[in-house]
mmCIF file with all atom_site columns, C-alpha atoms in Angstrom:
data_model
loop_
_atom_site.group_PDB
_atom_site.id
_atom_site.type_symbol
_atom_site.label_atom_id
_atom_site.label_alt_id
_atom_site.label_comp_id
_atom_site.label_asym_id
_atom_site.label_entity_id
_atom_site.label_seq_id
_atom_site.pdbx_PDB_ins_code
_atom_site.Cartn_x
_atom_site.Cartn_y
_atom_site.Cartn_z
_atom_site.occupancy
_atom_site.B_iso_or_equiv
_atom_site.pdbx_formal_charge
_atom_site.auth_seq_id
_atom_site.auth_comp_id
_atom_site.auth_asym_id
_atom_site.auth_atom_id
_atom_site.pdbx_PDB_model_num
ATOM 1   C CA . UNK A 1 1   ? -39.261 135.866 21.199 1.00 54.00 ? 1   UNK A CA 1
ATOM 2   C CA . UNK A 1 2   ? -39.518 139.599 21.795 1.00 55.00 ? 2   UNK A CA 1
ATOM 3   C CA . UNK A 1 3   ? -35.841 139.713 22.834 1.00 58.00 ? 3   UNK A CA 1
ATOM 4   C CA . UNK A 1 4   ? -34.913 137.556 19.811 1.00 61.00 ? 4   UNK A CA 1
ATOM 5   C CA . UNK A 1 5   ? -36.569 140.080 17.501 1.00 54.00 ? 5   UNK A CA 1
ATOM 6   C CA . UNK A 1 6   ? -34.710 142.898 19.237 1.00 58.00 ? 6   UNK A CA 1
ATOM 7   C CA . UNK A 1 7   ? -31.405 141.009 18.864 1.00 59.00 ? 7   UNK A CA 1
ATOM 8   C CA . UNK A 1 8   ? -32.053 140.449 15.162 1.00 59.00 ? 8   UNK A CA 1
ATOM 9   C CA . UNK A 1 9   ? -32.904 144.131 14.722 1.00 60.00 ? 9   UNK A CA 1
ATOM 10  C CA . UNK A 1 10  ? -29.772 145.258 16.568 1.00 61.00 ? 10  UNK A CA 1
ATOM 11  C CA . UNK A 1 11  ? -27.615 142.761 14.648 1.00 66.00 ? 11  UNK A CA 1
ATOM 12  C CA . UNK A 1 12  ? -29.047 143.987 11.355 1.00 68.00 ? 12  UNK A CA 1
ATOM 13  C CA . UNK A 1 13  ? -28.493 147.593 12.417 1.00 77.00 ? 13  UNK A CA 1
ATOM 14  C CA . UNK A 1 14  ? -24.891 146.867 13.467 1.00 76.00 ? 14  UNK A CA 1
ATOM 15  C CA . UNK A 1 15  ? -24.271 145.064 10.176 1.00 82.00 ? 15  UNK A CA 1
ATOM 16  C CA . UNK A 1 16  ? -25.664 148.031 8.242  1.00 82.00 ? 16  UNK A CA 1
ATOM 17  C CA . UNK A 1 17  ? -23.470 150.431 10.243 1.00 82.00 ? 17  UNK A CA 1
ATOM 18  C CA . UNK A 1 18  ? -20.448 148.234 9.526  1.00 79.00 ? 18  UNK A CA 1
ATOM 19  C CA . UNK A 1 19  ? -21.156 148.335 5.798  1.00 85.00 ? 19  UNK A CA 1
ATOM 20  C CA . UNK A 1 20  ? -21.525 152.118 5.919  1.00 84.00 ? 20  UNK A CA 1
ATOM 21  C CA . UNK A 1 21  ? -18.265 152.467 7.847  1.00 82.00 ? 21  UNK A CA 1
ATOM 22  C CA . UNK A 1 22  ? -16.452 150.375 5.223  1.00 82.00 ? 22  UNK A CA 1
ATOM 23  C CA . UNK A 1 23  ? -17.874 152.576 2.444  1.00 86.00 ? 23  UNK A CA 1
ATOM 24  C CA . UNK A 1 24  ? -16.565 155.651 4.256  1.00 83.00 ? 24  UNK A CA 1
ATOM 25  C CA . UNK A 1 25  ? -13.138 154.031 4.716  1.00 83.00 ? 25  UNK A CA 1
ATOM 26  C CA . UNK A 1 26  ? -13.025 153.074 1.025  1.00 84.00 ? 26  UNK A CA 1
ATOM 27  C CA . UNK A 1 27  ? -13.766 156.682 0.026  1.00 84.00 ? 27  UNK A CA 1
ATOM 28  C CA . UNK A 1 28  ? -11.134 157.914 2.468  1.00 81.00 ? 28  UNK A CA 1
ATOM 29  C CA . UNK A 1 29  ? -8.655  155.416 1.019  1.00 84.00 ? 29  UNK A CA 1
ATOM 30  C CA . UNK A 1 30  ? -9.308  156.776 -2.464 1.00 82.00 ? 30  UNK A CA 1
ATOM 31  C CA . UNK A 1 31  ? -8.505  160.311 -1.300 1.00 79.00 ? 31  UNK A CA 1
ATOM 32  C CA . UNK A 1 32  ? -5.486  159.078 0.662  1.00 82.00 ? 32  UNK A CA 1
ATOM 33  C CA . UNK A 1 33  ? -4.112  157.366 -2.454 1.00 81.00 ? 33  UNK A CA 1
ATOM 34  C CA . UNK A 1 34  ? -4.428  160.646 -4.363 1.00 80.00 ? 34  UNK A CA 1
ATOM 35  C CA . UNK A 1 35  ? -2.627  162.527 -1.579 1.00 80.00 ? 35  UNK A CA 1
ATOM 36  C CA . UNK A 1 36  ? 0.117   159.892 -1.503 1.00 81.00 ? 36  UNK A CA 1
ATOM 37  C CA . UNK A 1 37  ? 0.597   160.210 -5.262 1.00 84.00 ? 37  UNK A CA 1
ATOM 38  C CA . UNK A 1 38  ? 0.748   164.004 -4.979 1.00 84.00 ? 38  UNK A CA 1
ATOM 39  C CA . UNK A 1 39  ? 3.274   163.773 -2.134 1.00 82.00 ? 39  UNK A CA 1
ATOM 40  C CA . UNK A 1 40  ? 5.451   161.570 -4.310 1.00 81.00 ? 40  UNK A CA 1
ATOM 41  C CA . UNK A 1 41  ? 5.154   163.949 -7.247 1.00 83.00 ? 41  UNK A CA 1
ATOM 42  C CA . UNK A 1 42  ? 6.169   167.020 -5.263 1.00 86.00 ? 42  UNK A CA 1
ATOM 43  C CA . UNK A 1 43  ? 8.874   165.074 -3.397 1.00 84.00 ? 43  UNK A CA 1
ATOM 44  C CA . UNK A 1 44  ? 8.247   166.507 0.061  1.00 85.00 ? 44  UNK A CA 1
ATOM 45  C CA . UNK A 1 45  ? 9.501   163.853 2.509  1.00 88.00 ? 45  UNK A CA 1
ATOM 46  C CA . UNK A 1 46  ? 7.505   164.951 5.554  1.00 89.00 ? 46  UNK A CA 1
ATOM 47  C CA . UNK A 1 47  ? 4.250   165.143 3.559  1.00 90.00 ? 47  UNK A CA 1
ATOM 48  C CA . UNK A 1 48  ? 5.022   161.713 2.115  1.00 92.00 ? 48  UNK A CA 1
ATOM 49  C CA . UNK A 1 49  ? 5.603   160.308 5.621  1.00 92.00 ? 49  UNK A CA 1
ATOM 50  C CA . UNK A 1 50  ? 2.257   161.715 6.808  1.00 91.00 ? 50  UNK A CA 1
ATOM 51  C CA . UNK A 1 51  ? 0.493   160.217 3.788  1.00 89.00 ? 51  UNK A CA 1
ATOM 52  C CA . UNK A 1 52  ? 2.103   156.822 4.370  1.00 92.00 ? 52  UNK A CA 1
ATOM 53  C CA . UNK A 1 53  ? 1.047   156.883 8.029  1.00 93.00 ? 53  UNK A CA 1
ATOM 54  C CA . UNK A 1 54  ? -2.485  157.812 6.972  1.00 92.00 ? 54  UNK A CA 1
ATOM 55  C CA . UNK A 1 55  ? -2.480  154.924 4.507  1.00 92.00 ? 55  UNK A CA 1
ATOM 56  C CA . UNK A 1 56  ? -1.242  152.557 7.234  1.00 93.00 ? 56  UNK A CA 1
ATOM 57  C CA . UNK A 1 57  ? -4.056  153.628 9.534  1.00 93.00 ? 57  UNK A CA 1
ATOM 58  C CA . UNK A 1 58  ? -6.692  153.173 6.826  1.00 91.00 ? 58  UNK A CA 1
ATOM 59  C CA . UNK A 1 59  ? -5.388  149.678 6.035  1.00 92.00 ? 59  UNK A CA 1
ATOM 60  C CA . UNK A 1 60  ? -5.480  148.820 9.752  1.00 93.00 ? 60  UNK A CA 1
ATOM 61  C CA . UNK A 1 61  ? -9.054  150.054 10.147 1.00 91.00 ? 61  UNK A CA 1
ATOM 62  C CA . UNK A 1 62  ? -10.109 147.943 7.161  1.00 90.00 ? 62  UNK A CA 1
ATOM 63  C CA . UNK A 1 63  ? -8.617  144.810 8.694  1.00 92.00 ? 63  UNK A CA 1
ATOM 64  C CA . UNK A 1 64  ? -5.530  144.617 6.467  1.00 91.00 ? 64  UNK A CA 1
ATOM 65  C CA . UNK A 1 65  ? -2.628  144.426 8.952  1.00 94.00 ? 65  UNK A CA 1
ATOM 66  C CA . UNK A 1 66  ? -0.009  143.283 6.422  1.00 95.00 ? 66  UNK A CA 1
ATOM 67  C CA . UNK A 1 67  ? -0.579  146.303 4.164  1.00 93.00 ? 67  UNK A CA 1
ATOM 68  C CA . UNK A 1 68  ? -0.753  148.551 7.244  1.00 93.00 ? 68  UNK A CA 1
ATOM 69  C CA . UNK A 1 69  ? 2.612   147.273 8.451  1.00 95.00 ? 69  UNK A CA 1
ATOM 70  C CA . UNK A 1 70  ? 4.163   147.695 4.990  1.00 94.00 ? 70  UNK A CA 1
ATOM 71  C CA . UNK A 1 71  ? 3.037   151.329 4.758  1.00 92.00 ? 71  UNK A CA 1
ATOM 72  C CA . UNK A 1 72  ? 4.217   151.974 8.320  1.00 94.00 ? 72  UNK A CA 1
ATOM 73  C CA . UNK A 1 73  ? 7.650   150.422 7.633  1.00 93.00 ? 73  UNK A CA 1
ATOM 74  C CA . UNK A 1 74  ? 8.009   152.525 4.480  1.00 92.00 ? 74  UNK A CA 1
ATOM 75  C CA . UNK A 1 75  ? 7.191   155.677 6.469  1.00 92.00 ? 75  UNK A CA 1
ATOM 76  C CA . UNK A 1 76  ? 9.660   154.643 9.179  1.00 91.00 ? 76  UNK A CA 1
ATOM 77  C CA . UNK A 1 77  ? 12.410  153.984 6.629  1.00 90.00 ? 77  UNK A CA 1
ATOM 78  C CA . UNK A 1 78  ? 11.815  157.331 4.924  1.00 89.00 ? 78  UNK A CA 1
ATOM 79  C CA . UNK A 1 79  ? 11.859  159.111 8.288  1.00 89.00 ? 79  UNK A CA 1
ATOM 80  C CA . UNK A 1 80  ? 15.115  157.423 9.271  1.00 87.00 ? 80  UNK A CA 1
ATOM 81  C CA . UNK A 1 81  ? 16.839  158.087 5.962  1.00 86.00 ? 81  UNK A CA 1
ATOM 82  C CA . UNK A 1 82  ? 15.634  161.672 5.647  1.00 85.00 ? 82  UNK A CA 1
ATOM 83  C CA . UNK A 1 83  ? 15.720  163.046 9.176  1.00 82.00 ? 83  UNK A CA 1
ATOM 84  C CA . UNK A 1 84  ? 17.359  160.657 11.607 1.00 78.00 ? 84  UNK A CA 1
ATOM 85  C CA . UNK A 1 85  ? 20.552  159.517 9.915  1.00 73.00 ? 85  UNK A CA 1
ATOM 86  C CA . UNK A 1 86  ? 23.133  158.769 12.542 1.00 57.00 ? 86  UNK A CA 1
ATOM 87  C CA . UNK A 1 87  ? 26.728  159.568 11.845 1.00 50.00 ? 87  UNK A CA 1
ATOM 88  C CA . UNK A 1 88  ? 28.844  156.473 11.457 1.00 51.00 ? 88  UNK A CA 1
ATOM 89  C CA . UNK A 1 89  ? 31.457  156.912 14.180 1.00 47.00 ? 89  UNK A CA 1
ATOM 90  C CA . UNK A 1 90  ? 33.532  154.015 12.858 1.00 50.00 ? 90  UNK A CA 1
ATOM 91  C CA . UNK A 1 91  ? 34.224  155.898 9.630  1.00 49.00 ? 91  UNK A CA 1
ATOM 92  C CA . UNK A 1 92  ? 35.968  158.634 11.660 1.00 48.00 ? 92  UNK A CA 1
ATOM 93  C CA . UNK A 1 93  ? 38.197  156.299 13.658 1.00 50.00 ? 93  UNK A CA 1
ATOM 94  C CA . UNK A 1 94  ? 41.760  156.755 12.519 1.00 51.00 ? 94  UNK A CA 1
ATOM 95  C CA . UNK A 1 95  ? 40.943  160.006 10.731 1.00 49.00 ? 95  UNK A CA 1
ATOM 96  C CA . UNK A 1 96  ? 43.655  162.391 11.863 1.00 53.00 ? 96  UNK A CA 1
ATOM 97  C CA . UNK A 1 97  ? 43.918  166.076 11.329 1.00 51.00 ? 97  UNK A CA 1
ATOM 98  C CA . UNK A 1 98  ? 46.933  168.251 11.761 1.00 53.00 ? 98  UNK A CA 1
ATOM 99  C CA . UNK A 1 99  ? 46.763  171.016 14.268 1.00 51.00 ? 99  UNK A CA 1
ATOM 100 C CA . UNK A 1 100 ? 46.430  174.368 12.593 1.00 51.00 ? 100 UNK A CA 1
ATOM 101 C CA . UNK A 1 101 ? 48.405  177.414 13.504 1.00 59.00 ? 101 UNK A CA 1
ATOM 102 C CA . UNK A 1 102 ? 45.916  180.156 14.009 1.00 53.00 ? 102 UNK A CA 1
ATOM 103 C CA . UNK A 1 103 ? 47.379  183.613 13.757 1.00 58.00 ? 103 UNK A CA 1
ATOM 104 C CA . UNK A 1 104 ? 46.086  186.089 16.234 1.00 52.00 ? 104 UNK A CA 1
#
């Protein structure tokens, strides 16, 4: 009975802390959305990638894995397109140049 009361108190306290944590995450998400919009407006790819990763993390912490994965994939795609483009070697196959005569 005494331990049951303690369990109920701790459960109620944990539930209250969970609600408070969700409120904090919702406020953070609001600010993150504003930052993401600003990053899009100023068209700075690296800032946009950071904002997308932040958004992915906030979705994950709120128990929304699908939205988290979507934001992460968008950040990954932007990173690949902007910074990590690999040269297509196949497009250079068969490309021949003539030797130049360099005068010395």
